[in-house]
Tab-separated table of C-alpha atoms in Angstrom:
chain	number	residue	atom	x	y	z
D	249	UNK	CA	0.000	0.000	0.000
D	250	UNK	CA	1.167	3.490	-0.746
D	251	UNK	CA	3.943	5.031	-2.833
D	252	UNK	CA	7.377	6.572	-1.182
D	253	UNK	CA	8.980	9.217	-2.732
D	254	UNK	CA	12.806	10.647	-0.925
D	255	UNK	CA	13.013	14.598	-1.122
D	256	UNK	CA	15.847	16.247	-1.673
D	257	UNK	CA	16.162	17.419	2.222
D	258	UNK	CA	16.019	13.559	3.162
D	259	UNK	CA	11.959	13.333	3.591
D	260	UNK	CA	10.164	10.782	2.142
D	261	UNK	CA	6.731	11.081	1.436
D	262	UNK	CA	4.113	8.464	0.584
D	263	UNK	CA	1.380	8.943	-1.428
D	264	UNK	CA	-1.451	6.126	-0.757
D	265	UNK	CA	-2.791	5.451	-4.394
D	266	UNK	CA	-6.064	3.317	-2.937
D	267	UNK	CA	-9.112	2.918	-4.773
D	268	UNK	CA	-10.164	6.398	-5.969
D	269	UNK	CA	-9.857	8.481	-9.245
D	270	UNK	CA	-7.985	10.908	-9.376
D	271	UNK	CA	-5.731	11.965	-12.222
D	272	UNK	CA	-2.699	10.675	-11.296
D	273	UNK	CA	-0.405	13.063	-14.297
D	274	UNK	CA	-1.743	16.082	-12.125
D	275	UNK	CA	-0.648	16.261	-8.820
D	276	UNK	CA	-1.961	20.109	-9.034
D	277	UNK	CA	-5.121	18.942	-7.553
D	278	UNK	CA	-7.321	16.323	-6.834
D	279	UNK	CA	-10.343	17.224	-7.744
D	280	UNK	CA	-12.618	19.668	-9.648
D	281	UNK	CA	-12.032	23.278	-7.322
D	282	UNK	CA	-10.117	21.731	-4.655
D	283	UNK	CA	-8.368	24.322	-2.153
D	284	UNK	CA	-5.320	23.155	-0.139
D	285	UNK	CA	-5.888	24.732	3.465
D	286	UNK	CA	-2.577	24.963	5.495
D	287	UNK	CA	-2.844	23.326	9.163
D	288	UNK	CA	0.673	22.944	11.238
D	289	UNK	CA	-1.131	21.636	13.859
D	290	UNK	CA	0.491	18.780	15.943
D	291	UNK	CA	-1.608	15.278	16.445
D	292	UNK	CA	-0.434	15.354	20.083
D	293	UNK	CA	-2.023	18.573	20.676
D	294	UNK	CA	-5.596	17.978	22.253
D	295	UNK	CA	-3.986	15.210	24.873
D	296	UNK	CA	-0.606	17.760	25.398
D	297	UNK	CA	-3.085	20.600	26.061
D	298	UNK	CA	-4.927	18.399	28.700
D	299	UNK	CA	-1.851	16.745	30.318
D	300	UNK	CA	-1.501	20.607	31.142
D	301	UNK	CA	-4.512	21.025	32.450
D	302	UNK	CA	-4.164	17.716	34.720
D	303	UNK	CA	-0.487	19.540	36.113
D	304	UNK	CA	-2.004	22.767	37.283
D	305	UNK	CA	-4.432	20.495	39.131
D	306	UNK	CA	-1.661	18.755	40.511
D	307	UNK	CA	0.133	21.915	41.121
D	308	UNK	CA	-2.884	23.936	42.542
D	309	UNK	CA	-3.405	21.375	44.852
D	310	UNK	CA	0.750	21.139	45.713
D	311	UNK	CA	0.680	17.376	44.731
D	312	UNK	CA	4.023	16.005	42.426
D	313	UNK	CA	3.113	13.339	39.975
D	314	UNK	CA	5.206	10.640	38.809
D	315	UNK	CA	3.925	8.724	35.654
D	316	UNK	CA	5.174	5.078	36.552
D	317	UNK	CA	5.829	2.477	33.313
D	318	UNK	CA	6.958	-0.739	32.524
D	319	UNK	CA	7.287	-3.688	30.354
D	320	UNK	CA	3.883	-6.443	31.973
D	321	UNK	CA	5.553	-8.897	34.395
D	322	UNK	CA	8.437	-6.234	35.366
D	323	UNK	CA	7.405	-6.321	39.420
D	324	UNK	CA	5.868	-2.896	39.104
D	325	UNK	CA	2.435	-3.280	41.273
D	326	UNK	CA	4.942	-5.336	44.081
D	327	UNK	CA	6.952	-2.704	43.851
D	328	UNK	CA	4.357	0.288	44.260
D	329	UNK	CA	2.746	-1.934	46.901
D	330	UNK	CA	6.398	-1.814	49.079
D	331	UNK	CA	6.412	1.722	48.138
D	332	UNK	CA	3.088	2.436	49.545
D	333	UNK	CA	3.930	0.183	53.080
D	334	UNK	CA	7.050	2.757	53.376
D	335	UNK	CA	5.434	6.032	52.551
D	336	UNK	CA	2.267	5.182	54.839
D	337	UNK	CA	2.417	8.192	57.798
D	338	UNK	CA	4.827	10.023	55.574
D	339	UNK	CA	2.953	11.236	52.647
D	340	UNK	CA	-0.754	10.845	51.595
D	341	UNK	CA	-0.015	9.436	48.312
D	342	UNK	CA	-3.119	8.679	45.483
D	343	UNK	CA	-2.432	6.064	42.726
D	344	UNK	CA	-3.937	6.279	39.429
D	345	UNK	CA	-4.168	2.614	38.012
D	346	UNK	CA	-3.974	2.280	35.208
D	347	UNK	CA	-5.231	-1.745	33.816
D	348	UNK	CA	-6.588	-2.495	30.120
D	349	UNK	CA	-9.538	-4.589	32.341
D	350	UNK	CA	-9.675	-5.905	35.538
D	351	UNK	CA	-9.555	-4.477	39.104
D	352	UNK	CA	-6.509	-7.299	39.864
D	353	UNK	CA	-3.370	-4.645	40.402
D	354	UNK	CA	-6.330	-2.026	42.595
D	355	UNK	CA	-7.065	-5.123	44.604
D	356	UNK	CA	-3.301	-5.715	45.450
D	357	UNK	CA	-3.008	-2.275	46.425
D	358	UNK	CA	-6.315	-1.288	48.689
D	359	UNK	CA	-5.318	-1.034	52.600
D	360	UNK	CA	-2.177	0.397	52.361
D	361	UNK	CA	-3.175	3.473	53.493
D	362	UNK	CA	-3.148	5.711	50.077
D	363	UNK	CA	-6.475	6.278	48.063
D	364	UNK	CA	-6.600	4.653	44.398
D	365	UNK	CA	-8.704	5.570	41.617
D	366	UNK	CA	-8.849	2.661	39.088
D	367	UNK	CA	-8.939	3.484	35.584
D	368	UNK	CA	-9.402	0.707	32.675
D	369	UNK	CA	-8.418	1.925	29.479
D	370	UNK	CA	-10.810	0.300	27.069
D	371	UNK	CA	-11.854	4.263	26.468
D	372	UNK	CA	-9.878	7.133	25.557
D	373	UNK	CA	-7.622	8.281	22.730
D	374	UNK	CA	-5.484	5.633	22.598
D	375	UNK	CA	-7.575	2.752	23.689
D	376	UNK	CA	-6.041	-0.489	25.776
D	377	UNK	CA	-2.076	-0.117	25.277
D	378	UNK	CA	-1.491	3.087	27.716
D	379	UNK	CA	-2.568	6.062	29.578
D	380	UNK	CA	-3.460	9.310	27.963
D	381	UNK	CA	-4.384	12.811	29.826
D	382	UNK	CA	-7.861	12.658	29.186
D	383	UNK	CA	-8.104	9.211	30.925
D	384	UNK	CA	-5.906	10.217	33.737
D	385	UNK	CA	-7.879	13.576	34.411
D	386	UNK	CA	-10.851	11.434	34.335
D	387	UNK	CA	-9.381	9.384	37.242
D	388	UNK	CA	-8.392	12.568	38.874
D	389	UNK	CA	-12.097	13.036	40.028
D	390	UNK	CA	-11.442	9.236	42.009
D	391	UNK	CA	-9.038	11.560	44.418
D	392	UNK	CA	-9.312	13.795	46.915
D	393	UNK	CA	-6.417	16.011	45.597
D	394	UNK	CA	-6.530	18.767	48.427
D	395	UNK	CA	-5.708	15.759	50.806
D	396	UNK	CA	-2.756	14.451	49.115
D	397	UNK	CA	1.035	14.920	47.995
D	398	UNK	CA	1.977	12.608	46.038
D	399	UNK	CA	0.292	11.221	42.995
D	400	UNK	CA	1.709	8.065	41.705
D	401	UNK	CA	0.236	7.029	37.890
D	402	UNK	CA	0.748	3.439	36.884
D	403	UNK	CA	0.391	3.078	33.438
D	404	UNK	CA	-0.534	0.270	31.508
D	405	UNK	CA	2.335	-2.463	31.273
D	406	UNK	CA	3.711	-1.501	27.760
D	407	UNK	CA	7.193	-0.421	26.713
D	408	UNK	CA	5.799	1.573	23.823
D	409	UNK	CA	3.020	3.660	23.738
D	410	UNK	CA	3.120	4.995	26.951
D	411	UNK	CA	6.850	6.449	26.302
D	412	UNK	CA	4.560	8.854	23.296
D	413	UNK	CA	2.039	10.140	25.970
D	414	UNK	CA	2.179	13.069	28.107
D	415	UNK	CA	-0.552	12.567	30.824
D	416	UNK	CA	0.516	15.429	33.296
D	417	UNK	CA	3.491	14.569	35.311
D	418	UNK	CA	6.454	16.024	36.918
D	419	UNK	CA	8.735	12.991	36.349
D	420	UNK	CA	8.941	9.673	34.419
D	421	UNK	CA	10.020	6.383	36.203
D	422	UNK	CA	10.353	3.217	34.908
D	423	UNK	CA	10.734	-0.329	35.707
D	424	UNK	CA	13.279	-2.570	33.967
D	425	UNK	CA	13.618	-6.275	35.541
D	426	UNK	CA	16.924	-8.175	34.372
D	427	UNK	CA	15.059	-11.117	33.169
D	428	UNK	CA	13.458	-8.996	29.745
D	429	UNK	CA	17.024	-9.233	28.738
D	430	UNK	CA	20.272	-6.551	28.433
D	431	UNK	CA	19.505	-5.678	24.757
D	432	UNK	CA	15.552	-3.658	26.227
D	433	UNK	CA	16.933	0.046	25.662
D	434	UNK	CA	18.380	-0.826	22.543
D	435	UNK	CA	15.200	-1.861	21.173
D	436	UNK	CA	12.719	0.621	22.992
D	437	UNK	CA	15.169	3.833	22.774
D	438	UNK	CA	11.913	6.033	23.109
D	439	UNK	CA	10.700	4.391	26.117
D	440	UNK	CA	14.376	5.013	27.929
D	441	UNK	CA	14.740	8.124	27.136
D	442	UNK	CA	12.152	9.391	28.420
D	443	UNK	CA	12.363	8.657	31.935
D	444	UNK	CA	14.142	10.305	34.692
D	445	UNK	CA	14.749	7.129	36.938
D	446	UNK	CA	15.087	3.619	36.145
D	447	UNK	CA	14.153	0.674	38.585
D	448	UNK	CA	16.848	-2.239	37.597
D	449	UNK	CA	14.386	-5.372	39.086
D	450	UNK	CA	14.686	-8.370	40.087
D	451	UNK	CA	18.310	-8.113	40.623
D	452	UNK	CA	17.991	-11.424	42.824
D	453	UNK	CA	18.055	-13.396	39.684
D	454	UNK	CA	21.057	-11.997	38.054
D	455	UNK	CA	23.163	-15.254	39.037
D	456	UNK	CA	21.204	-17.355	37.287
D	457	UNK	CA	21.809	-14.843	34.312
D	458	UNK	CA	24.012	-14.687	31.588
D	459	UNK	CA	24.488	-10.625	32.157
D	460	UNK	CA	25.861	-8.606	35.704
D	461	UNK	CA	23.877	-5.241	36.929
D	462	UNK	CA	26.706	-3.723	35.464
D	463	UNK	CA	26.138	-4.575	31.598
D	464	UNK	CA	22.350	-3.402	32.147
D	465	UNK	CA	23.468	-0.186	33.579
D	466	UNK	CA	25.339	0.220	30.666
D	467	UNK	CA	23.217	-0.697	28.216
D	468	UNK	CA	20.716	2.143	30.023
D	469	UNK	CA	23.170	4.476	29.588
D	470	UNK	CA	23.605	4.026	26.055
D	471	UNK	CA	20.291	5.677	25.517
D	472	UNK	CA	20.020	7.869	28.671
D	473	UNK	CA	23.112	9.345	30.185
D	474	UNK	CA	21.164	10.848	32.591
D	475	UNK	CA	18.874	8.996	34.508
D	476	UNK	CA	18.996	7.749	37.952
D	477	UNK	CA	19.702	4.055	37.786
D	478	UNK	CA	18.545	1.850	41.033
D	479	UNK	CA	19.340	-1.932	41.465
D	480	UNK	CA	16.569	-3.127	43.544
D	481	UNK	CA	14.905	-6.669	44.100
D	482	UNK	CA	11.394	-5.880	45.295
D	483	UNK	CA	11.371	-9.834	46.530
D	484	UNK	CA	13.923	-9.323	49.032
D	485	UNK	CA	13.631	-5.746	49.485
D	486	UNK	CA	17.652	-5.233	48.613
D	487	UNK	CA	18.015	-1.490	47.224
D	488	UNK	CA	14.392	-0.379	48.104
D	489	UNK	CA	15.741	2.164	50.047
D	490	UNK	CA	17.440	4.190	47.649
D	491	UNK	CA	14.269	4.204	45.590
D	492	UNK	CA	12.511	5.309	48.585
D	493	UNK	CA	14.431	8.195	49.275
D	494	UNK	CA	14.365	9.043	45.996
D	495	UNK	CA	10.614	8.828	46.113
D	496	UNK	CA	10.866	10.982	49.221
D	497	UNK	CA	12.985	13.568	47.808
D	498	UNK	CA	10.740	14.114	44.575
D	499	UNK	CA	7.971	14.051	46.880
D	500	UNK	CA	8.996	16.807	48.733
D	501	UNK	CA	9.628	18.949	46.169
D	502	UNK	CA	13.425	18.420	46.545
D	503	UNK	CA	14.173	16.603	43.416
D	504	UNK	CA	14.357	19.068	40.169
D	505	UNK	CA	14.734	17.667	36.321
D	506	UNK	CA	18.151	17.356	35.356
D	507	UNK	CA	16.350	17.777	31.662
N	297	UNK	CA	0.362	-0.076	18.435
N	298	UNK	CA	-2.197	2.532	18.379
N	299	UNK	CA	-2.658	3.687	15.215
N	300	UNK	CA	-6.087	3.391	14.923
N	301	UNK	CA	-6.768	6.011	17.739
N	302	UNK	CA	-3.804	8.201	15.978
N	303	UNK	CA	-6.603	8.213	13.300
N	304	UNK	CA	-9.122	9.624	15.286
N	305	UNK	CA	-7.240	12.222	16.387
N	306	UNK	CA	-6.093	13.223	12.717
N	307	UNK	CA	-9.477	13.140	12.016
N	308	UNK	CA	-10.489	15.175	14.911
N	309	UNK	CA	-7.747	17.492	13.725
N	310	UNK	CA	-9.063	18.017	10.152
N	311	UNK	CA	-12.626	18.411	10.508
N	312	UNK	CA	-12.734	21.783	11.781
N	313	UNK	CA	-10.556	23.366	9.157
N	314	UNK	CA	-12.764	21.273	6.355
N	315	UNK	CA	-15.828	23.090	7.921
N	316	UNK	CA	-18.078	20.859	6.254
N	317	UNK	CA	-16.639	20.616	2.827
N	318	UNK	CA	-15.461	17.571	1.395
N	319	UNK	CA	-11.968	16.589	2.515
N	320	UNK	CA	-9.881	14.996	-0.536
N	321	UNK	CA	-6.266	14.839	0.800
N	322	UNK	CA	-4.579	15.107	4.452
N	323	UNK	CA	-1.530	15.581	4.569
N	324	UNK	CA	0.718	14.449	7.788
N	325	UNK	CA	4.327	14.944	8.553
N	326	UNK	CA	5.647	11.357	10.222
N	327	UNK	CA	8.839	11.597	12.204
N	328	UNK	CA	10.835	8.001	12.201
N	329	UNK	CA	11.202	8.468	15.862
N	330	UNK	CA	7.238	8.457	16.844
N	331	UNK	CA	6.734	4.889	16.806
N	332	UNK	CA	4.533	4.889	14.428
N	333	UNK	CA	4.177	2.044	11.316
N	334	UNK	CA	3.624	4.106	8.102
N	335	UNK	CA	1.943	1.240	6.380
N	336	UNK	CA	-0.427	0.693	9.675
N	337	UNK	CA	-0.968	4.083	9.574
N	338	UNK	CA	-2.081	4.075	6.269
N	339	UNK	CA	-4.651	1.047	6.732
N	340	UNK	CA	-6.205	2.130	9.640
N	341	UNK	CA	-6.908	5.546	8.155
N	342	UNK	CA	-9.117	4.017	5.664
N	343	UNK	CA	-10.981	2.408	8.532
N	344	UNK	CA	-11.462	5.702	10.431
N	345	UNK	CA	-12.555	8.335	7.579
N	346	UNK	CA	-15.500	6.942	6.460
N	347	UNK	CA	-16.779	7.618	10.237
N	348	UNK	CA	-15.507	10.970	9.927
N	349	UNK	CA	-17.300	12.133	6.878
N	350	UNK	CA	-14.532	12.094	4.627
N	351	UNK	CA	-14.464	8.951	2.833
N	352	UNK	CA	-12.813	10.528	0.138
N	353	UNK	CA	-9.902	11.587	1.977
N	354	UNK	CA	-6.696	10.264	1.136
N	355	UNK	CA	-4.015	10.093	3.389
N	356	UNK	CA	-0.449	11.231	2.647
N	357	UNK	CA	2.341	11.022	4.663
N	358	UNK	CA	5.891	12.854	4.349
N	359	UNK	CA	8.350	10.523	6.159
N	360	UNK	CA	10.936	12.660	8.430
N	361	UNK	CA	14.117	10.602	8.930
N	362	UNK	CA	15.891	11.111	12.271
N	363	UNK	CA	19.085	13.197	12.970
N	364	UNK	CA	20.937	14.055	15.929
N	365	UNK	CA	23.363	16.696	17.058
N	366	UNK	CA	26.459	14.959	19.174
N	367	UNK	CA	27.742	16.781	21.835
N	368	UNK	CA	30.723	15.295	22.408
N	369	UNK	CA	31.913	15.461	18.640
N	370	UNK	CA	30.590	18.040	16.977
N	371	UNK	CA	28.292	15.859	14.491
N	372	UNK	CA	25.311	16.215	13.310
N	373	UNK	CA	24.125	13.145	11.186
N	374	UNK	CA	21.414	10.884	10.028
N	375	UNK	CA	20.140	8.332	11.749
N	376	UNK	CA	19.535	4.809	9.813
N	377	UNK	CA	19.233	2.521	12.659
N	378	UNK	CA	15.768	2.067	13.976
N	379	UNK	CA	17.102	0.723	17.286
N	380	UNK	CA	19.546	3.453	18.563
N	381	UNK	CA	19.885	7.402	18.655
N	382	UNK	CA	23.232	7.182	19.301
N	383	UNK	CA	26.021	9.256	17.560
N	384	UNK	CA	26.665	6.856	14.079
N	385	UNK	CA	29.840	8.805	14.189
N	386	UNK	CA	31.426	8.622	17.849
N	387	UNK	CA	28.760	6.339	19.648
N	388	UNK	CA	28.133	8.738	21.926
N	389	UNK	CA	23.904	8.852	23.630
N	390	UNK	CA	25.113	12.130	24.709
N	391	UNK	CA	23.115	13.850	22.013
N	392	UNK	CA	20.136	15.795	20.863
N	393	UNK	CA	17.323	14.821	18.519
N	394	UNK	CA	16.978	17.684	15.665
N	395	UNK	CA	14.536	16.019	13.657
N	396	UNK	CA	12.629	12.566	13.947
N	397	UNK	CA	9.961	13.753	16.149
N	398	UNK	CA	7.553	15.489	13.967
N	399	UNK	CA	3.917	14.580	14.109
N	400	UNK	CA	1.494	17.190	12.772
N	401	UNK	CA	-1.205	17.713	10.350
N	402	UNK	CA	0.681	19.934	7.663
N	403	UNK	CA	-2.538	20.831	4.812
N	404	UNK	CA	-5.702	19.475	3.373
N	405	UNK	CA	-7.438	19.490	0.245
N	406	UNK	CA	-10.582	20.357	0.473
N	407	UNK	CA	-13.656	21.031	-2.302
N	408	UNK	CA	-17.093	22.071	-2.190
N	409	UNK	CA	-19.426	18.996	-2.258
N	410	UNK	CA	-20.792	19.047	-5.514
């Protein structure tokens, strides 16, 4: 389907010949009258202008927001439930959770002391595969933002469309476990670049790997030269602690954007 | 992976500016760093205008290829890999994207329904 043609400043353009008419020796116009109307105007721009709207909520109400991703099967509900068990008495935190169906992940997380608006994503602009801003200030009406400070979004378990979507945070956080392999930046560049802190997972298991922590650091780094990298094991609990102060920090308004 | 709701939104971003007319060509600038299958693209767009009132529409796209600006050396080059934004000349990730990232509506066509 389609022709590509290369410009001479390196475009290409494709021109989808399907099944209409037109006269294809006169590219001057399609059709009888037709008027070319110039537009500029970014695809993005409907969710981008409510992913601003969602962070002067969050601001107004002094909250920070941390859009939370991951591959499915990283460890990223035990994690936030962990997270949750530490941060009870210190911050009121709100999750938004985000789950193509089910109330499964919500479940795991009730009674830890932090309010949870559960958001299934068979609705929205993009549908099952992430979290847009539309859908998260949907789920903002689940919380009782003058009550909290921290906002914690868990988007759906994806490695690529949630990388594309803006839904209103202050930072991006992801988690990485060691058993989806060394080569997982390479391949989802987008994803990795866009996040300010990476959760290395599941570090536990590296003996029984062919890779170290330090080859997956690495390979992080080959994307993102910037990001926090933790080693943690949300199993045994080894390297929560950084994660939590980091969490803490961010939480407390202490932790800017290097970006 | 979600290019049927990329659809709607194209959609969503055309119809105001066709104002009721008949929409024969839209015309959207594709960076190769948006995750986004041209071909998929393409296919799903022929699902979506027909809901939209423009079944006429045809969709072009103008494929951006990526570039980035090293900092460590200097470059700025073309990316071919799919995989990597690193620095084809030095390696380096220590770099900045100058083009790739595009994703807009540029024109239409439009004509008075006859």
């Amino acid at each position: 389907m389609g022709r590509f043609h290369r410009h001479e400043d390196g475009t290409v353009h494709e021109h989808d010949h399907g099944d209409h008419d037109h006269d294809h020796g006169d590219h001057s116009g399609y059709h009888t009258g037709s008027q070319r109307i110039e537009v500029l105007e970014a695809i993005f721009a409907e969710n981008d202008n409510l992913a601003a709207l969602n962070r002067r909520a969050f601001d107004a109400n002094g909250i920070r927001a941390l859009n939370l991703m991951s591959s499915p099967g990283s460890g990223k509900t035990t994690i936030l439930s962990a997270t949750l068990d530490e941060l009870a008495g210190q911050f009121a935190v709100g999750v938004i959770e985000g789950d193509i169906a089910t109330d499964l992940d919500a479940a795991k997380l009730a009674g830890r002391g932090a309010q949870i608006s559960l958001l299934n994503t068979s609705e929205g602009f993009g549908g099952e595969c992430h979290l847009d801003a539309p859908m998260v200030g949907r789920a903002l009406s689940g919380l009782d933002l003058p009550a909290l400070d921290l906002v914690i979004i868990e988007n759906v378990g994806n490695l690529v469309c949630p990388a594309e979507f803006d839904v209103g945070e202050h930072a991006k956080a992801m988690v990485y476990s060691v058993t989806e392999g060394e080569d997982k930046p390479l391949k989802y560049p987008v994803m990795f670049r866009s996040v300010d802190v990476v959760l290395l997972n599941k570090v536990d298991l590296v003996p029984h790997l062919d890779a170290d922590v330090d080859t997956y650091a690495a390979r992080v780094r080959e994307v993102n030269p910037t990001a926090t990298i933790l080693p943690v094991s949300a199993r045994t609990g080894a390297g929560m602690d950084a994660w939590f102060d980091w969490l803490r920090a961010f939480a407390s308004g202490r932790w800017i954007s290097e970006i | 992976m979600h290019e049927l709701s990329l659809c709607q939104a194209i959609a969503g971003v055309v119809k105001p500016h066709a104002a009721g007319r008949r929409v024969d060509v839209v015309r959207v600038r594709l960076g190769a760093l948006r995750q986004v299958v041209p071909e998929t693209l393409s296919f799903c767009w022929t699902l979506v205008r027909d809901h939209h009132d423009m079944p006429e529409a045809e969709l072009e796209l103008e494929l951006v290829t990526a570039a980035v600006a090293c900092r460590p050396c200097g470059r700025e080059s073309d990316i071919e890999s799919r995989f990597s934004v690193c620095c084809p000349n030095c390696g380096s990730a220590d770099v900045s994207v100058v083009r790739g990232e595009e994703f807009l509506v540029t024109s239409v066509d439009v004509s008075e329904r006859v």
